[in-house]
Coordinates of C-alpha atoms and ligand atoms in Angstrom, one line a residue:
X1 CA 43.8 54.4 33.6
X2 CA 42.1 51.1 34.3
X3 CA 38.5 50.9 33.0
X4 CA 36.1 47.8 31.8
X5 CA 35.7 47.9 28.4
X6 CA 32.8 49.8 27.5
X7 CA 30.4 48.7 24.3
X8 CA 29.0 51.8 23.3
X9 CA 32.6 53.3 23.4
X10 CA 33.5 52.3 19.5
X11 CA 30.3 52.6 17.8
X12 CA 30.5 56.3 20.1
X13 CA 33.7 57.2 18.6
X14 CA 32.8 56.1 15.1
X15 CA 29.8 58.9 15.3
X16 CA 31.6 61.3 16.4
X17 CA 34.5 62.2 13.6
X18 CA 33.5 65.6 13.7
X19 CA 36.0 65.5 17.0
X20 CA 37.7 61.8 16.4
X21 CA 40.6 61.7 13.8
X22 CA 40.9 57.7 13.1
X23 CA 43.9 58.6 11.1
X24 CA 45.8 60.8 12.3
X25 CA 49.0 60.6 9.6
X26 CA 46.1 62.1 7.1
X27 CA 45.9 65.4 9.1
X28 CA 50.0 66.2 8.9
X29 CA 50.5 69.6 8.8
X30 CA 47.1 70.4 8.7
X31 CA 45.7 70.8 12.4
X32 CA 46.2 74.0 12.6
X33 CA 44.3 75.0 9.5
X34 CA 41.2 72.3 10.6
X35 CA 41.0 74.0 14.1
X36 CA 41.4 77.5 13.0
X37 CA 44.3 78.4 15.3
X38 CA 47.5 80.0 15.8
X39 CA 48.6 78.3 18.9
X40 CA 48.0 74.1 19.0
X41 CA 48.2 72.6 22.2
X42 CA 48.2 68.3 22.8
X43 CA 47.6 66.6 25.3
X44 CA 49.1 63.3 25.9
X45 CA 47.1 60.8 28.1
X46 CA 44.0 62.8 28.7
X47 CA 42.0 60.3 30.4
X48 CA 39.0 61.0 31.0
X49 CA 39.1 64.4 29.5
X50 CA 38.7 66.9 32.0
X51 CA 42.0 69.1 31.4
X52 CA 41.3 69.1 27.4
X53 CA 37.8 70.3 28.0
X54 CA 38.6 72.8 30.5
X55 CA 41.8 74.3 28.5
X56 CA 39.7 74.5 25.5
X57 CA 36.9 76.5 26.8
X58 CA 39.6 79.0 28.7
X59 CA 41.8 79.3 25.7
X60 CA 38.8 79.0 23.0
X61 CA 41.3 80.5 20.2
X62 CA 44.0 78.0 20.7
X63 CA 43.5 74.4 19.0
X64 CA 43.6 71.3 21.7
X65 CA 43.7 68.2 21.0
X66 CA 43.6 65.0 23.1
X67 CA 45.2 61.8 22.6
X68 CA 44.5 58.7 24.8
X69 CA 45.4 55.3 24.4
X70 CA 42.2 53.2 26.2
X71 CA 39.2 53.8 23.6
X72 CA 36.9 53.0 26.6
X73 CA 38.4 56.2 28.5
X74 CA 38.7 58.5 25.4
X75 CA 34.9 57.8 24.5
X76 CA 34.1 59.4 28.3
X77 CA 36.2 62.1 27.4
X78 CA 34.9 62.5 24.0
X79 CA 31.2 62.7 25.2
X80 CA 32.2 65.7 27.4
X81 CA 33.5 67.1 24.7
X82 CA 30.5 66.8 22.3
X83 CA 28.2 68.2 24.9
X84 CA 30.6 71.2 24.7
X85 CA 30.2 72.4 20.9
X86 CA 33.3 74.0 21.3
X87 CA 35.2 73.8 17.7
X88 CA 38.6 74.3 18.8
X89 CA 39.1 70.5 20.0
X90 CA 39.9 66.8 18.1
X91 CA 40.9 64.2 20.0
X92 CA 42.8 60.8 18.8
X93 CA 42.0 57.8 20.6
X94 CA 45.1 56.1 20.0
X95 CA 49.1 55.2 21.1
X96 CA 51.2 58.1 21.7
X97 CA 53.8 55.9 20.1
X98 CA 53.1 56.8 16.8
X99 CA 53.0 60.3 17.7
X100 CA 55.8 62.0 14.9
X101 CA 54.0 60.6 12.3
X102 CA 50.9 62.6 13.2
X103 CA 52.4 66.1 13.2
X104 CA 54.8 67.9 10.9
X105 CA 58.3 69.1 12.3
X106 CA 57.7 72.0 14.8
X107 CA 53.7 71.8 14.0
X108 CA 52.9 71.6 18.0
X109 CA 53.4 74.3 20.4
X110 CA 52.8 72.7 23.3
X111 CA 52.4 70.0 25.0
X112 CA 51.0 68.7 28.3
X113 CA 51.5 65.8 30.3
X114 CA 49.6 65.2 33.3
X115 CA 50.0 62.7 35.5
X116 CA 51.3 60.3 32.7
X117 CA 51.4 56.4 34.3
X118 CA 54.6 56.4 36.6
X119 CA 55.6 52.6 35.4
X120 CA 57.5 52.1 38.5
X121 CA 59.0 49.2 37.7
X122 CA 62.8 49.7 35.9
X123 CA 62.1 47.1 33.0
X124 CA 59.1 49.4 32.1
X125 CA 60.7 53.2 32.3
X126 CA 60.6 53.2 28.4
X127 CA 56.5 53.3 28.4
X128 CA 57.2 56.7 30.2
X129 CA 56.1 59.4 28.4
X130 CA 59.0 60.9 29.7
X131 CA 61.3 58.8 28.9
X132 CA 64.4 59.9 26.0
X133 CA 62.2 57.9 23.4
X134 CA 59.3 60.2 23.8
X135 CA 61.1 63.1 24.5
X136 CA 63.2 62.8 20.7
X137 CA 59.6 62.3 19.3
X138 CA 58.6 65.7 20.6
X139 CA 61.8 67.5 19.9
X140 CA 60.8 66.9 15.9
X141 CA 57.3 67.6 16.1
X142 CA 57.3 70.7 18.6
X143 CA 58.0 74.7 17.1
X144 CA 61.1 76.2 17.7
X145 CA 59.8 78.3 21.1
X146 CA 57.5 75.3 21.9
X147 CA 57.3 73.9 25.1
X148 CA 56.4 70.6 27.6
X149 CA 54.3 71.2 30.4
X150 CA 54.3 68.4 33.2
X151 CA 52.7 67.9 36.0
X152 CA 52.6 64.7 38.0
X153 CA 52.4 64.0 42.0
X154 CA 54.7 61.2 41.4
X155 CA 58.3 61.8 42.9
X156 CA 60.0 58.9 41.3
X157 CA 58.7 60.1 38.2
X158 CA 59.0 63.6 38.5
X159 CA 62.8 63.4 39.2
X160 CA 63.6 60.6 36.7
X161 CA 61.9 63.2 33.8
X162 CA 64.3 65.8 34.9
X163 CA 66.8 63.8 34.2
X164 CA 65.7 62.7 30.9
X165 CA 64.9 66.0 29.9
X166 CA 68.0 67.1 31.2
X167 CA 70.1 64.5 29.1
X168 CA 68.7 65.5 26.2
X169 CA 69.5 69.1 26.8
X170 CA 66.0 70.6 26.9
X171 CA 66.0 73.9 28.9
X172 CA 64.0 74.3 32.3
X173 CA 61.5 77.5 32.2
X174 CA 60.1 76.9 35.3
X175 CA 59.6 74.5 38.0
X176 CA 57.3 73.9 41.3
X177 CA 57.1 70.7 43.7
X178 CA 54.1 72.3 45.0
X179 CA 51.8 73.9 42.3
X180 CA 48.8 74.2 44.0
X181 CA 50.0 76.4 46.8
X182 CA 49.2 79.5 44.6
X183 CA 45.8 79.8 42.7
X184 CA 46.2 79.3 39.0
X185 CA 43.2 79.7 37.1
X186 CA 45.2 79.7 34.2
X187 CA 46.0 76.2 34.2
X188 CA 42.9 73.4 34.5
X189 CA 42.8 70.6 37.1
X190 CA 42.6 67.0 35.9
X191 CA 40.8 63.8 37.3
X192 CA 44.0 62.3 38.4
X193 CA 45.0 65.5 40.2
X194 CA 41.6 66.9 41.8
X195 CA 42.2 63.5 43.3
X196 CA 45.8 64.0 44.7
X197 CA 44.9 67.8 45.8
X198 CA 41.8 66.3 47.7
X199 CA 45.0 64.4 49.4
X200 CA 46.8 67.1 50.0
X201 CA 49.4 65.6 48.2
X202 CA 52.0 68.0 46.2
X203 CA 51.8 68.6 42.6
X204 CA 54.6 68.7 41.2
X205 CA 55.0 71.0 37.6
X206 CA 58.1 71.7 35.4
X207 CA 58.2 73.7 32.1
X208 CA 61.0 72.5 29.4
X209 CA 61.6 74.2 26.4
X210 CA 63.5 72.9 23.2
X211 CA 65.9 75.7 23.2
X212 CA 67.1 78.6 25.6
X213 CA 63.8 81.1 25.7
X214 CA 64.1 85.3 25.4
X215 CA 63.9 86.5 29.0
X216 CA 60.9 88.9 29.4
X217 CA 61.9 91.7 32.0
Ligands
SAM1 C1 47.1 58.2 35.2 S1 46.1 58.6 33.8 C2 45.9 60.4 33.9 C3 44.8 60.9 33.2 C4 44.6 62.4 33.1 N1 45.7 63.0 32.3 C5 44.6 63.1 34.5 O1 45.5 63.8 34.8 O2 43.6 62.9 35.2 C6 47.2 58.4 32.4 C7 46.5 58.1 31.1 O3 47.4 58.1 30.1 C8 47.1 57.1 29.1 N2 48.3 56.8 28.4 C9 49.4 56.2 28.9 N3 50.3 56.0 28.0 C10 49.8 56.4 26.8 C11 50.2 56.5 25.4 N4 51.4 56.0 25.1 N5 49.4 57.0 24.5 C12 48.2 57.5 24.9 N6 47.7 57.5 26.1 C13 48.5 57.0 27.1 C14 46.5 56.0 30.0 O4 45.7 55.1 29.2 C15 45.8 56.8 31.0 O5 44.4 57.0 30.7

């Protein structure tokens, strides 16, 4: 997400460490403890905030945390949070690169994706947070029943993560090129996609798990 750099967004995030975790490595194994929660969902590329804030206050017993790269957009997405109170949310304003060094082996339940940056061009499909490079990152860090949610309205994308996923023998749960044709109140709308839905443009959502999930009759 572009944005101009805004000043008061470090001295922001600096104030706030009650919900900002500078160093992330330091809280290893420990989220779940510091949020008080069973269940830890992360969200990578959160923008402005809108799906982490929303998640948190419908699932107010599961842990959520944010992570976004562009400490101009995390301090928006910070401030919602803060006028929130919840205590169920942190949020790291950094690269997703670094992301197995942040969480223990199979300390994440689940994580979301939404409408990650498409990187269109070839030369750049490794920056997606799609991409097999990512996706070994999360095998380690997410639980054994723990699962990626995606959404995107990006076809390129959307079929190019498929494909990863599928090479590195993830397990669909579920899939939907149009989401938003049913109401789900169980699942927030973001910026990027209030945007697309105000379009009428499809969203697009698959569910991958790490290995082959109990069918509930
Ligand atoms: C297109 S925006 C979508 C924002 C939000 N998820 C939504 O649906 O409205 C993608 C965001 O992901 C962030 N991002 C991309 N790659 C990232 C990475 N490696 N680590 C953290 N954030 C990243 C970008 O800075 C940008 O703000």
């Amino acid at each position: 997400m572009r944005m101009r750099k805004k000043q008061w967004a470090e001295p922001f995030l600096k104030e706030h460490r009650e919900i900002v975790i500078e160093n992330p490595n330091e809280m290893k194994g420990q989220w779940r403890h510091k949020l008080n929660c069973e269940s830890l969902h992360v969200e990578i590329g959160s923008g402005k905030g809108d799906y982490w804030c929303k998640m948190a206050d419908i699932f107010e017993q599961d842990g959520w945390i944010g992570i976004e790269k562009n400490r101009s957009v995390a301090a928006v997405a910070v401030k919602k949070a803060v006028s929130l109170e919840n205590k169920n949310m942190l949020f790291i304003a950094l690269d997703a690169q670094n992301i197995d060094q942040w969480f223990d082996e199979e300390e994440v339940n689940v994580l979301h994706l939404n409408f990650s940056d498409p990187w269109p061009k070839k030369g750049n499909h490794k920056r997606r947070l799609s991409h097999s490079n990512f996706l070994k990152k999360y095998e380690k860090i997410l639980s054994k029943d723990g699962t990626i949610v995606m959404k995107t309205d990006n076809k390129d994308l959307f079929e190019f993560s498929l494909v990863e996923f599928s090479k590195n023998n993830w397990f669909m749960q579920d899939i939907s090129v149009d989401f938003r044709r049913n109401i789900h109140d169980e699942d927030a709308i973001s910026e990027y996609e209030a945007k697309f839905m105000a379009l009428n443009q499809p969203i697009y959502r698959v569910i991958f798990s790490k290995k082959q999930l109990e069918v509930r009759e």
